[in-house]
Coordinates of N, CA and C in Angstrom, one line a residue:
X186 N 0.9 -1.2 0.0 CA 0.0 0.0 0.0 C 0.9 1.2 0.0
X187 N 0.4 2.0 -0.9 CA 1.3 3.3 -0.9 C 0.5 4.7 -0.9
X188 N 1.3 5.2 0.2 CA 0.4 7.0 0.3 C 0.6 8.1 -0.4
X189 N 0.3 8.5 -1.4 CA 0.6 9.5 -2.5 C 1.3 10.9 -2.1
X190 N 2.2 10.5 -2.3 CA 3.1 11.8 -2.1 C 2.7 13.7 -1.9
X191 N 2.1 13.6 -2.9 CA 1.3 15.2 -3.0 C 0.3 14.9 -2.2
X192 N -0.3 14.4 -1.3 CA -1.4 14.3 -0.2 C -0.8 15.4 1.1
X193 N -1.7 15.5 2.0 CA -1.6 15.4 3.1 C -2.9 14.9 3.9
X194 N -2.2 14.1 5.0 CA -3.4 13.1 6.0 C -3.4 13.4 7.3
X195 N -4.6 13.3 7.9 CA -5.4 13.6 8.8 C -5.2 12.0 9.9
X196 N -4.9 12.7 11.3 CA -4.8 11.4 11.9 C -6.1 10.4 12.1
X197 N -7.2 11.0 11.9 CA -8.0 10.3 11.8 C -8.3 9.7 10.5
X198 N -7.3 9.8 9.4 CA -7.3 8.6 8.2 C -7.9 9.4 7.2
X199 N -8.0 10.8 7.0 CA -8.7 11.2 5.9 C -7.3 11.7 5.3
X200 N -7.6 11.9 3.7 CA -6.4 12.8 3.0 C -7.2 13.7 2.2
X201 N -6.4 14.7 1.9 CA -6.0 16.5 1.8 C -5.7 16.5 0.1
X202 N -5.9 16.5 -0.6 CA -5.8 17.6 -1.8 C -4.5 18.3 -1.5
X203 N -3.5 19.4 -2.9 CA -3.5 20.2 -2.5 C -4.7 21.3 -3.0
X204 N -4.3 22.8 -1.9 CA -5.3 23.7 -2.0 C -5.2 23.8 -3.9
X205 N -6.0 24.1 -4.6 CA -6.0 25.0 -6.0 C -7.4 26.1 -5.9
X206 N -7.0 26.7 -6.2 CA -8.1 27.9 -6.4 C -8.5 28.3 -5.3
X207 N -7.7 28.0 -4.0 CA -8.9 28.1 -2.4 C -9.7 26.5 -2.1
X208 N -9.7 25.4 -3.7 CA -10.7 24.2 -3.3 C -9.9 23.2 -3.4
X209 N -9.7 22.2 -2.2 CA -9.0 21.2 -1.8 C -10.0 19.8 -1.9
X210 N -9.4 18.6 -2.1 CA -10.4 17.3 -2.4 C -10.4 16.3 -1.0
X211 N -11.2 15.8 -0.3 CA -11.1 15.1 0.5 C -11.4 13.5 0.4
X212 N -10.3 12.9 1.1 CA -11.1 11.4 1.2 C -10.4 10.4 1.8
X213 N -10.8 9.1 2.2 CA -10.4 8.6 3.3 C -8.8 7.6 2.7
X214 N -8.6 7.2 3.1 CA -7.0 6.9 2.9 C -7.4 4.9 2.8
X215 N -6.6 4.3 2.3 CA -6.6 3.1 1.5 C -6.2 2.1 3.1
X216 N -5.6 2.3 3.8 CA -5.6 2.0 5.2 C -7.2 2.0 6.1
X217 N -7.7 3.1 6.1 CA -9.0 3.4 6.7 C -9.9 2.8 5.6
X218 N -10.2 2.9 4.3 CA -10.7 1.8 3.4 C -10.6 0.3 4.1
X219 N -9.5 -0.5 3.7 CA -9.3 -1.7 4.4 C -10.0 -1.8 5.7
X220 N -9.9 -0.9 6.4 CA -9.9 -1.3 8.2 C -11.5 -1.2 8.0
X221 N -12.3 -0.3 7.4 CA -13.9 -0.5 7.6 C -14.3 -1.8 6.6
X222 N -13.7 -2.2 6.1 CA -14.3 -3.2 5.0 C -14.6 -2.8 4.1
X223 N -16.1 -3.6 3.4 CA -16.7 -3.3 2.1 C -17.7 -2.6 2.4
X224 N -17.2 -1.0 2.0 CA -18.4 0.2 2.3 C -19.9 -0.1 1.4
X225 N -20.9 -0.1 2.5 CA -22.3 -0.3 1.4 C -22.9 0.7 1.5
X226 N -22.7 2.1 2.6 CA -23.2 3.4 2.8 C -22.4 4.5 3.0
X227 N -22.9 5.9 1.7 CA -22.0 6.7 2.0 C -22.7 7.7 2.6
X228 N -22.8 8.6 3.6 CA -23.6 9.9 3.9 C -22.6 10.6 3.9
X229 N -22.7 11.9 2.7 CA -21.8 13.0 2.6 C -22.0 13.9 3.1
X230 N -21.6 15.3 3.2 CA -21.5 16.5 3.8 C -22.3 17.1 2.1
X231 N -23.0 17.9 2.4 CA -24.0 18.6 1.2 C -23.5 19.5 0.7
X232 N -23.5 20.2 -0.5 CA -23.2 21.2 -1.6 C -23.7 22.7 -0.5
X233 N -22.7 23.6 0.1 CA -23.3 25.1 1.3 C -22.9 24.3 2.6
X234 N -22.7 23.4 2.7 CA -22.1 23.2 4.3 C -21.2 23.5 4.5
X235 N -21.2 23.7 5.7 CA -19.8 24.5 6.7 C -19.2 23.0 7.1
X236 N -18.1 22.6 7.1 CA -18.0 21.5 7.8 C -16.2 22.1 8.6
X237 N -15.7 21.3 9.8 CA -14.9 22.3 10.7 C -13.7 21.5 11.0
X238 N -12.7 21.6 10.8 CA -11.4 20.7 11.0 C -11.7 19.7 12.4
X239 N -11.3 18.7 12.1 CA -11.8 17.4 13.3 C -13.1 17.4 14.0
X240 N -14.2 17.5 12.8 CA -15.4 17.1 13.6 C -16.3 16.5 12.6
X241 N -16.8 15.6 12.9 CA -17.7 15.0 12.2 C -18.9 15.7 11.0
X242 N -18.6 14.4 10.1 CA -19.0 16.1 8.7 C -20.4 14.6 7.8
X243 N -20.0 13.7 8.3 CA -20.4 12.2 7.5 C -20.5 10.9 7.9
X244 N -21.2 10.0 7.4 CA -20.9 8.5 8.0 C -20.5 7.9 7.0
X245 N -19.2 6.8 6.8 CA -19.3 6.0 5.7 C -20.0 4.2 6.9
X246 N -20.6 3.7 5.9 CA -21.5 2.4 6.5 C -21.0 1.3 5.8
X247 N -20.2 0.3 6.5 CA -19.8 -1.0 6.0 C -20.2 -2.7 6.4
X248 N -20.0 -3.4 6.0 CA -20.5 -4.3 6.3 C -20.1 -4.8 7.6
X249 N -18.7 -4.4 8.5 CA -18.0 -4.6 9.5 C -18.6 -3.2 10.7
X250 N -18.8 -2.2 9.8 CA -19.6 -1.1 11.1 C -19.7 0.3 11.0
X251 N -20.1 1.0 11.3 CA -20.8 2.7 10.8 C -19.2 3.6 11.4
X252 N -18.6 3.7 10.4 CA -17.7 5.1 11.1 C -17.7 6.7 10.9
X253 N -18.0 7.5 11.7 CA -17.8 8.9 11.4 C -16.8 9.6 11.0
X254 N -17.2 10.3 9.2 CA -16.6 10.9 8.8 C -15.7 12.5 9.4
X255 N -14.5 12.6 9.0 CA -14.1 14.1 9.6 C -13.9 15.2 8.3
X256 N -13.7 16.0 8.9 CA -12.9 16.8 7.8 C -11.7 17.2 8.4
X257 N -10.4 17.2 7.3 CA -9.5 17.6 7.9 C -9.2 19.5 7.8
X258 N -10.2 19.9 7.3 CA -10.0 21.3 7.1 C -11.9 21.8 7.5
X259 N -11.1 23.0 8.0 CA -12.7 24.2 7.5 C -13.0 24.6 6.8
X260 N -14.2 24.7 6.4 CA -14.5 25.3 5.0 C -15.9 25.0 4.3
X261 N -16.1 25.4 3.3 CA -17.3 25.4 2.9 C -17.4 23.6 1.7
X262 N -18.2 23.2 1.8 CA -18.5 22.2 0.9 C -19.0 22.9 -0.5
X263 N -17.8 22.4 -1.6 CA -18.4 22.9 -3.0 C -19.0 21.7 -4.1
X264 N -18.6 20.1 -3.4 CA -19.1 19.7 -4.0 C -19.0 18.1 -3.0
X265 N -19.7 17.1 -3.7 CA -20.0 16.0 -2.8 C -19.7 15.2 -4.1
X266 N -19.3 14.2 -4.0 CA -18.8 12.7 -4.8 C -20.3 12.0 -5.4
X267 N -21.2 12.5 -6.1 CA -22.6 11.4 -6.5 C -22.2 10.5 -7.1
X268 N -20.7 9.9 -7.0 CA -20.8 8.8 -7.9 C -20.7 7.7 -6.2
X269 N -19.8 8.0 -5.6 CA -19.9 7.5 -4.5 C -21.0 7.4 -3.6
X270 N -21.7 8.2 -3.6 CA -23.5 8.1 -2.8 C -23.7 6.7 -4.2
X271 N -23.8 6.5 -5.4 CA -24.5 6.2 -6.0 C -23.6 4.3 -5.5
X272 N -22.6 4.2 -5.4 CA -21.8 3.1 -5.9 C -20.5 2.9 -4.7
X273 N -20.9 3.5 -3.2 CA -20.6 3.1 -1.7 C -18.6 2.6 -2.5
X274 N -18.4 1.2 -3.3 CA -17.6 0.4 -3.0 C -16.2 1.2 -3.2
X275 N -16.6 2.6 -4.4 CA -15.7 2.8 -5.0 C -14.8 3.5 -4.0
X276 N -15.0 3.8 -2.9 CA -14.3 4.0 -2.0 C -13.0 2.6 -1.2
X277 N -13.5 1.6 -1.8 CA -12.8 0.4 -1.3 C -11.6 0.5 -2.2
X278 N -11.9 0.4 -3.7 CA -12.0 0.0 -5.4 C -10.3 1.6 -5.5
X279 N -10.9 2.7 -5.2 CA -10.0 3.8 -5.7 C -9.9 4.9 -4.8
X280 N -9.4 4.7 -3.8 CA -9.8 5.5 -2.4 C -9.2 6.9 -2.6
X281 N -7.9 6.7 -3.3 CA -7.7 7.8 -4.0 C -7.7 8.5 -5.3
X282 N -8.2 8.3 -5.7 CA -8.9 8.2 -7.0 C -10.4 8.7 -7.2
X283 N -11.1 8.0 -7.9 CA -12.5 8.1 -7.9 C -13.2 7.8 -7.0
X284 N -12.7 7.6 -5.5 CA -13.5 7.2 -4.4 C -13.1 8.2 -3.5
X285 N -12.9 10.0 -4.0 CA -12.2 10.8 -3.5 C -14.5 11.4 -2.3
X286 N -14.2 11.8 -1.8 CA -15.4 11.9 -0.9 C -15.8 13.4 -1.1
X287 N -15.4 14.7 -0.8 CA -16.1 15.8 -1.1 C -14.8 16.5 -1.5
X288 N -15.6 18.1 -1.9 CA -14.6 18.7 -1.9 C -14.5 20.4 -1.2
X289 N -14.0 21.4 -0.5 CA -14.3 22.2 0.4 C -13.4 23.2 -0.5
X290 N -14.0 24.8 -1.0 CA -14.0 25.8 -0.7 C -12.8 26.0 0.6
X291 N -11.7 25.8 1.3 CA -10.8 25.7 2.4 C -10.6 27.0 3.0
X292 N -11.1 27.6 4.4 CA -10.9 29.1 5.4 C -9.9 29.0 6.0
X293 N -9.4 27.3 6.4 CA -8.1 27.4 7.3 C -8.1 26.2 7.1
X294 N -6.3 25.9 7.0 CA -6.0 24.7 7.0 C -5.3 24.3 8.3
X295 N -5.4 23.2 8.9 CA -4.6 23.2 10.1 C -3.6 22.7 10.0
X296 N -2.6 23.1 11.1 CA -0.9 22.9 10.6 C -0.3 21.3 10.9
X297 N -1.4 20.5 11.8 CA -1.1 19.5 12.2 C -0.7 18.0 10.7
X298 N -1.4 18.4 10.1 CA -1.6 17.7 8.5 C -0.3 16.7 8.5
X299 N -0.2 15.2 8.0 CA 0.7 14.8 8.4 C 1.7 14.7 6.5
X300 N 2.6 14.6 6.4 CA 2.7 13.8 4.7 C 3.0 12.7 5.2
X301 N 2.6 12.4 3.5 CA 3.0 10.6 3.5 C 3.6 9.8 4.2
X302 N 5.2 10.1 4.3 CA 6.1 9.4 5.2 C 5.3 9.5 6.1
X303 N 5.1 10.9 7.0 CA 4.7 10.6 8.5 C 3.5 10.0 8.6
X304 N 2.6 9.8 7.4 CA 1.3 9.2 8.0 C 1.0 7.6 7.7
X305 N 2.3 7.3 7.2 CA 2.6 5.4 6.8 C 3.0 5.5 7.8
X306 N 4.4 6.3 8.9 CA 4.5 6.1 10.0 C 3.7 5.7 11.3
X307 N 2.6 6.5 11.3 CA 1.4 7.1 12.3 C 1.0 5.5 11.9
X308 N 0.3 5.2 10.9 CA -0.7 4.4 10.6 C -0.2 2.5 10.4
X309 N 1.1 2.8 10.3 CA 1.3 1.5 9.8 C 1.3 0.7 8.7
X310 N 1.2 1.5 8.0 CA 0.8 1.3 6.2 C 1.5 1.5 5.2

């Protein structure tokens, strides 16, 4: 398993975009994939939501158990993943990729953000 270099990750298993335009891409990391299993439910954060660095913004639902989504930034929601509401797996399938989860308008990023190295460190992966 490999953590993409131009990321930055969130200890609770989400990854960071970089910023472009002010709009950064969010989504959960190929580690936190694995560890929920085979996602069958995605509840996303909506197109005008405020969602707030380390607080619950989502649920993804798997067949092993319901985990609450974070965000690793503040900011405004500019867009939500309808392919992923539509098709839960592709988050198992392309976690970085086309199973990327929303995307935020970004007010503040927090400094804590880990890269790659340190978040294969952190995580084990």
């Amino acid at each position: 398993m490999s953590n993409p270099q131009q990321l930055r990750y969130s200890k609770e298993h989400e990854w960071l975009s970089a910023v472009e335009d002010g709009v950064a891409t969010i989504g959960i990391t190929e580690h936190a994939a694995n560890a929920l299993g085979d996602i069958v439910f995605a509840q996303l954060p909506e197109v005008g939501d405020t969602v707030t660095a380390g607080e619950s913004c989502g649920e993804l639902e798997s067949t092993k158990s319901v985990s609450d989504l974070y965000s690793p930034v503040t900011g405004e929601v500019v867009e939500a993943n309808q392919d992923v509401v539509d098709d839960p797996a592709l988050v198992n399938s392309a976690p970085f990729e086309g199973g990327w989860l929303f995307k935020v308008r970004v007010a503040e990023e927090p400094k804590d953000l880990l890269t790659a190295d340190e978040y294969t460190e952190f995580s084990g992966s």
